[in-house]
Short mmCIF file of C-alpha atoms in Angstrom, two decimals:
data_model
loop_
_atom_site.label_atom_id
_atom_site.label_comp_id
_atom_site.label_asym_id
_atom_site.label_seq_id
_atom_site.Cartn_x
_atom_site.Cartn_y
_atom_site.Cartn_z
CA MET A 294 -30.32 -46.95 -97.85
CA LYS A 295 -27.16 -45.65 -97.61
CA ILE A 296 -27.29 -45.03 -94.31
CA PHE A 297 -28.62 -48.69 -93.87
CA SER A 298 -25.99 -50.52 -95.46
CA ALA A 299 -23.19 -48.42 -93.90
CA THR A 300 -25.46 -49.87 -90.54
CA ILE A 301 -24.43 -53.12 -92.21
CA ALA A 302 -21.11 -52.75 -93.02
CA THR A 303 -20.70 -51.69 -89.11
CA LEU A 304 -21.90 -55.24 -87.64
CA MET A 305 -20.60 -57.04 -90.21
CA PHE A 306 -17.25 -55.30 -89.00
CA MET A 307 -17.94 -55.58 -85.62
CA THR A 308 -19.25 -59.38 -86.20
CA ILE A 309 -16.50 -60.66 -88.42
CA GLY A 310 -13.65 -58.07 -87.57
CA CYS A 311 -12.37 -58.93 -90.31
CA LYS A 312 -8.00 -57.31 -90.70
CA ASN A 313 -9.43 -56.20 -93.88
CA SER A 314 -12.47 -54.92 -94.16
CA PRO A 315 -13.41 -51.35 -96.69
CA PRO A 316 -13.11 -48.27 -94.69
CA VAL A 317 -16.63 -47.37 -93.55
CA PRO A 318 -18.62 -45.69 -95.20
CA LYS A 319 -20.51 -41.95 -93.32
CA PRO A 320 -23.76 -42.20 -93.31
CA LEU A 321 -25.15 -39.63 -95.37
CA THR A 322 -25.68 -36.00 -94.10
CA HIS A 323 -28.24 -33.93 -96.35
CA GLN A 324 -28.34 -29.25 -95.70
CA PRO A 325 -31.15 -28.25 -94.30
CA VAL A 326 -33.46 -26.52 -96.70
CA LYS A 327 -33.74 -22.84 -95.21
CA ARG A 328 -36.91 -21.27 -95.98
CA VAL A 329 -37.40 -17.97 -96.33
CA GLY A 330 -39.83 -15.68 -96.67
CA MET A 331 -40.37 -11.61 -95.96
CA VAL A 332 -42.14 -8.89 -97.28
CA THR A 333 -41.77 -5.26 -98.37
CA GLY A 334 -44.65 -1.85 -99.70
CA LEU A 335 -44.58 -1.33 -103.10
CA LYS A 336 -44.63 2.12 -103.63
CA PRO A 337 -48.20 3.07 -105.94
CA GLU A 338 -46.80 5.06 -108.90
CA LYS A 339 -43.44 2.17 -109.11
CA LEU A 340 -46.80 -0.74 -109.39
CA ALA A 341 -46.29 -0.74 -113.00
CA TYR A 342 -42.77 -0.48 -113.95
CA TYR A 343 -41.89 -3.19 -110.28
CA LYS A 344 -43.85 -5.76 -112.04
CA GLN A 345 -42.94 -4.44 -115.86
CA LEU A 346 -38.48 -4.71 -114.57
CA HIS A 347 -40.11 -8.70 -112.61
CA ALA A 348 -41.85 -10.22 -115.61
CA SER A 349 -38.83 -9.49 -117.76
CA ALA A 350 -35.66 -10.64 -115.45
CA TRP A 351 -32.33 -9.48 -116.58
CA PRO A 352 -29.99 -12.65 -117.38
CA GLY A 353 -26.98 -11.68 -115.68
CA VAL A 354 -29.39 -11.65 -111.83
CA LEU A 355 -31.31 -14.30 -112.67
CA ASN A 356 -27.91 -16.19 -113.04
CA LYS A 357 -26.38 -15.70 -110.18
CA ILE A 358 -29.19 -16.65 -107.77
CA SER A 359 -28.91 -19.41 -108.99
CA GLU A 360 -25.13 -19.41 -107.93
CA CYS A 361 -26.01 -18.16 -104.41
CA ASN A 362 -28.34 -21.04 -104.62
CA ILE A 363 -31.09 -19.05 -103.85
CA HIS A 364 -33.80 -21.22 -105.81
CA ASN A 365 -37.82 -21.12 -105.90
CA TYR A 366 -37.69 -17.60 -105.40
CA SER A 367 -41.18 -16.20 -106.06
CA ILE A 368 -42.93 -12.23 -105.54
CA TYR A 369 -45.99 -11.98 -104.85
CA LEU A 370 -47.89 -8.80 -104.95
CA LYS A 371 -51.31 -7.70 -102.85
CA GLU A 372 -52.97 -4.84 -102.80
CA ILE A 373 -54.21 -4.91 -98.50
CA GLU A 374 -56.73 -1.49 -97.77
CA GLY A 375 -55.31 0.90 -100.64
CA ARG A 376 -51.49 -0.11 -100.13
CA TYR A 377 -49.15 -2.33 -101.98
CA PHE A 378 -46.85 -5.02 -100.76
CA LEU A 379 -44.16 -7.64 -102.68
CA PHE A 380 -44.21 -10.93 -100.39
CA SER A 381 -41.47 -13.08 -101.33
CA TYR A 382 -40.65 -17.09 -100.29
CA PHE A 383 -37.08 -18.49 -101.12
CA GLU A 384 -35.06 -21.82 -101.31
CA TYR A 385 -31.41 -21.44 -99.48
CA THR A 386 -29.71 -24.17 -100.71
CA GLY A 387 -25.52 -23.52 -99.96
CA THR A 388 -23.83 -24.00 -97.05
CA ASP A 389 -22.51 -20.45 -95.73
CA PHE A 390 -25.61 -17.95 -96.16
CA GLU A 391 -24.10 -14.74 -95.24
CA ALA A 392 -21.27 -15.66 -97.50
CA ASP A 393 -23.68 -15.91 -100.37
CA MET A 394 -25.40 -12.33 -99.57
CA LYS A 395 -22.16 -11.37 -99.33
CA LYS A 396 -20.91 -12.07 -103.52
CA MET A 397 -25.35 -11.57 -104.37
CA ALA A 398 -24.62 -8.25 -102.94
CA ALA A 399 -20.80 -7.47 -104.80
CA ASP A 400 -22.19 -8.65 -108.12
CA SER A 401 -22.09 -5.56 -110.75
CA VAL A 402 -25.70 -6.53 -112.51
CA THR A 403 -27.61 -7.41 -109.76
CA GLN A 404 -26.11 -3.97 -108.56
CA ARG A 405 -27.36 -2.27 -111.49
CA TRP A 406 -30.82 -4.69 -110.97
CA TRP A 407 -31.41 -3.17 -107.47
CA LYS A 408 -30.78 0.67 -108.46
CA GLU A 409 -34.31 -0.11 -110.38
CA THR A 410 -36.46 -2.24 -107.37
CA ASP A 411 -34.15 -0.29 -104.33
CA PRO A 412 -36.87 2.78 -105.19
CA CYS A 413 -40.10 0.89 -105.77
CA GLN A 414 -40.56 -0.81 -102.52
CA GLN A 415 -41.59 1.28 -99.22
CA PRO A 416 -39.73 -0.74 -96.29
CA LEU A 417 -41.41 -2.03 -93.42
CA PRO A 418 -40.43 0.35 -90.57
CA ASP A 419 -38.46 -2.72 -88.54
CA ALA A 420 -36.61 -3.09 -91.94
CA ALA A 421 -36.17 1.23 -92.53
CA SER A 422 -34.23 1.33 -89.31
CA GLN A 423 -31.78 -1.82 -90.45
CA GLY A 424 -31.08 0.40 -94.18
CA GLN A 425 -32.56 -2.87 -95.07
CA ILE A 426 -35.30 -3.12 -97.59
CA TRP A 427 -36.90 -6.82 -96.54
CA SER A 428 -38.45 -7.62 -93.07
CA THR A 429 -38.43 -11.47 -92.95
CA MET A 430 -41.46 -13.42 -91.74
CA GLU A 431 -41.75 -15.44 -88.91
CA ASP A 432 -42.07 -18.93 -90.21
CA VAL A 433 -45.43 -20.43 -88.56
CA PHE A 434 -45.75 -23.92 -90.70
CA TYR A 435 -44.80 -26.25 -92.61
CA ALA A 436 -45.78 -29.23 -94.66
CA PRO A 437 -43.24 -30.70 -96.53
CA MET B 231 -34.07 -40.13 -121.23
CA LYS B 232 -37.23 -40.50 -122.33
CA ILE B 233 -37.51 -38.42 -125.06
CA PHE B 234 -34.78 -39.09 -126.76
CA SER B 235 -35.48 -42.59 -126.31
CA ALA B 236 -38.63 -41.66 -128.66
CA THR B 237 -37.54 -39.96 -131.33
CA ILE B 238 -34.45 -42.78 -131.81
CA ALA B 239 -37.67 -44.91 -132.29
CA THR B 240 -38.90 -42.19 -134.21
CA LEU B 241 -36.58 -41.90 -136.79
CA MET B 242 -35.68 -45.76 -136.69
CA PHE B 243 -39.07 -46.10 -137.41
CA MET B 244 -39.42 -43.42 -140.45
CA THR B 245 -35.96 -44.90 -141.58
CA ILE B 246 -36.46 -48.53 -141.95
CA GLY B 247 -40.70 -48.49 -141.70
CA CYS B 248 -40.60 -52.16 -139.97
CA LYS B 249 -43.40 -53.49 -139.90
CA ASN B 250 -43.31 -55.12 -136.13
CA SER B 251 -42.17 -52.17 -134.87
CA PRO B 252 -42.92 -51.64 -131.58
CA PRO B 253 -46.25 -48.19 -131.32
CA VAL B 254 -43.84 -45.26 -130.50
CA PRO B 255 -44.28 -44.10 -127.55
CA LYS B 256 -45.01 -40.61 -126.27
CA PRO B 257 -43.03 -37.92 -124.75
CA LEU B 258 -42.68 -37.36 -121.86
CA THR B 259 -44.78 -34.37 -120.54
CA HIS B 260 -44.65 -32.40 -117.09
CA GLN B 261 -47.34 -31.83 -115.35
CA PRO B 262 -45.80 -27.89 -114.27
CA VAL B 263 -45.82 -26.95 -110.87
CA LYS B 264 -49.01 -24.48 -109.92
CA ARG B 265 -47.27 -21.97 -106.75
CA VAL B 266 -49.32 -20.58 -105.00
CA GLY B 267 -49.24 -17.65 -102.58
CA MET B 268 -51.47 -16.24 -100.32
CA VAL B 269 -52.36 -13.60 -97.30
CA THR B 270 -54.84 -13.84 -94.71
CA GLY B 271 -55.31 -11.23 -91.42
CA LEU B 272 -54.33 -13.06 -87.73
CA LYS B 273 -56.84 -12.07 -84.50
CA PRO B 274 -53.57 -10.52 -82.16
CA GLU B 275 -55.97 -12.53 -79.18
CA LYS B 276 -55.38 -15.80 -81.33
CA LEU B 277 -52.12 -15.01 -82.21
CA ALA B 278 -50.12 -18.03 -79.13
CA TYR B 279 -52.95 -20.47 -79.90
CA TYR B 280 -52.80 -20.18 -83.85
CA LYS B 281 -49.11 -20.60 -83.58
CA GLN B 282 -49.58 -23.47 -80.67
CA LEU B 283 -51.78 -25.29 -83.06
CA HIS B 284 -49.31 -24.59 -86.23
CA ALA B 285 -46.48 -25.92 -84.29
CA SER B 286 -48.02 -29.47 -83.59
CA ALA B 287 -49.85 -29.25 -86.34
CA TRP B 288 -51.98 -32.22 -86.43
CA PRO B 289 -50.85 -36.01 -88.85
CA GLY B 290 -54.00 -36.08 -90.37
CA VAL B 291 -54.12 -32.81 -91.87
CA LEU B 292 -50.26 -33.19 -93.24
CA ASN B 293 -50.88 -36.26 -94.58
CA LYS B 294 -54.34 -34.28 -96.30
CA ILE B 295 -52.38 -32.19 -97.05
CA SER B 296 -50.17 -34.85 -99.01
CA GLU B 297 -52.58 -36.50 -100.46
CA CYS B 298 -54.18 -33.77 -102.77
CA ASN B 299 -51.06 -32.84 -104.03
CA ILE B 300 -49.92 -30.27 -101.75
CA HIS B 301 -46.03 -29.50 -100.89
CA ASN B 302 -43.85 -27.33 -99.21
CA TYR B 303 -47.33 -25.71 -97.58
CA SER B 304 -45.28 -22.52 -95.98
CA ILE B 305 -47.07 -19.89 -94.02
CA TYR B 306 -45.40 -16.91 -92.08
CA LEU B 307 -46.75 -14.47 -90.00
CA LYS B 308 -45.43 -11.04 -90.00
CA GLU B 309 -47.22 -7.41 -87.93
CA ILE B 310 -47.23 -4.53 -89.85
CA GLU B 311 -48.22 -1.78 -87.35
CA GLY B 312 -49.99 -3.54 -85.07
CA ARG B 313 -51.84 -5.01 -86.80
CA TYR B 314 -51.11 -9.64 -88.30
CA PHE B 315 -51.06 -10.92 -91.16
CA LEU B 316 -50.31 -14.86 -92.57
CA PHE B 317 -49.17 -15.12 -95.79
CA SER B 318 -49.06 -18.60 -97.13
CA TYR B 319 -46.46 -20.19 -100.30
CA PHE B 320 -47.15 -23.56 -101.42
CA GLU B 321 -46.63 -25.93 -104.72
CA TYR B 322 -50.06 -28.03 -106.72
CA THR B 323 -48.20 -30.63 -108.36
CA GLY B 324 -51.78 -32.63 -109.23
CA THR B 325 -53.17 -32.60 -111.88
CA ASP B 326 -57.31 -31.56 -110.96
CA PHE B 327 -56.65 -28.27 -108.37
CA GLU B 328 -60.13 -27.68 -108.05
CA ALA B 329 -60.75 -31.41 -107.99
CA ASP B 330 -58.17 -32.10 -105.11
CA MET B 331 -59.25 -28.70 -102.93
CA LYS B 332 -62.35 -30.57 -102.35
CA LYS B 333 -61.04 -33.22 -101.66
CA MET B 334 -59.02 -31.80 -99.27
CA ALA B 335 -62.08 -29.62 -98.14
CA ALA B 336 -63.81 -33.68 -97.65
CA ASP B 337 -61.90 -34.88 -95.04
CA SER B 338 -63.67 -34.83 -91.84
CA VAL B 339 -59.99 -33.83 -90.14
CA THR B 340 -59.50 -30.87 -91.66
CA GLN B 341 -63.04 -29.18 -91.23
CA ARG B 342 -62.22 -29.70 -87.57
CA TRP B 343 -59.00 -28.88 -88.17
CA TRP B 344 -60.00 -25.69 -90.18
CA LYS B 345 -63.05 -25.28 -87.07
CA GLU B 346 -60.20 -24.32 -85.05
CA THR B 347 -57.82 -21.78 -86.88
CA ASP B 348 -60.89 -20.18 -89.08
CA PRO B 349 -61.87 -18.56 -85.82
CA CYS B 350 -58.33 -17.42 -85.50
CA GLN B 351 -58.10 -15.37 -88.65
CA GLN B 352 -59.10 -12.26 -90.27
CA PRO B 353 -60.26 -12.63 -93.90
CA LEU B 354 -59.35 -9.42 -95.90
CA PRO B 355 -62.18 -7.91 -97.48
CA ASP B 356 -61.86 -9.37 -100.60
CA ALA B 357 -62.11 -12.63 -98.83
CA ALA B 358 -64.15 -12.61 -96.42
CA SER B 359 -67.00 -10.91 -99.50
CA GLN B 360 -66.44 -13.98 -101.14
CA GLY B 361 -66.91 -16.51 -97.91
CA GLN B 362 -62.71 -17.66 -97.77
CA ILE B 363 -60.72 -16.22 -95.50
CA TRP B 364 -57.36 -16.62 -97.76
CA SER B 365 -56.98 -14.35 -100.34
CA THR B 366 -55.22 -14.93 -103.61
CA MET B 367 -52.34 -12.58 -103.86
CA GLU B 368 -50.69 -11.19 -107.45
CA ASP B 369 -47.27 -13.32 -109.30
CA VAL B 370 -45.08 -11.62 -110.29
CA PHE B 371 -41.54 -12.70 -110.13
CA TYR B 372 -39.94 -16.17 -110.38
CA ALA B 373 -36.60 -17.57 -110.44
CA PRO B 374 -36.17 -21.68 -110.58
#
């Protein structure tokens, strides 16, 4: 509706050419949501502890996730032929992903949380070679 | 606001006890969103075709997904030690998941789509034993 109104206002301005017309409003621009899927391994001996941690995640960690514009952050667990994998999905709604990730990494509560979770995880070779825990997956389909 | 109005109406009814008061509206109840994560294998020789199909998915398939109350349906691809896996995430916003899945399965365009996609996929043992393509994963964490 905003875009439609702006178009009408532009047309009116062009047609009537009134000097006192208010400035034509810019059409709304929405920041597209960045959707991310990631995967990592989970050590079998840490299965129970990892689930327990995440079943009652620390409020400070949850707040920081939200503050850093990460939403709908979901982690799923699957055993595939005797090995455990974690899959995550989240939506990033901010404007500077790198900056928000640095902000999260600088948070002391999040750092303490990662001290608990990192030893549970078994990064895949591509993540491990970069000193990361999670590997980014390739996005092949999206239906809104 | 609806809940607030209902509370005020209830209080007014209890206090004033007017016989002609309209029926107190029920508070709104929101259907919680069901979030689902699934995984399946992808045959290496079908990698390119699967990606090509999903890069320009048929409009009839996309429409049916939405009609069946499936939203934010995302599929990710990851190679793990020489094998390919597909991970999907979606949100179900309807009230009868089973019925909506039956509706989707009865759609002729979706059936033709699955004739293309099913032979690309390599179900994990637990899905295969039930005649399914995708295995449901265990939900271990959610941050809104």
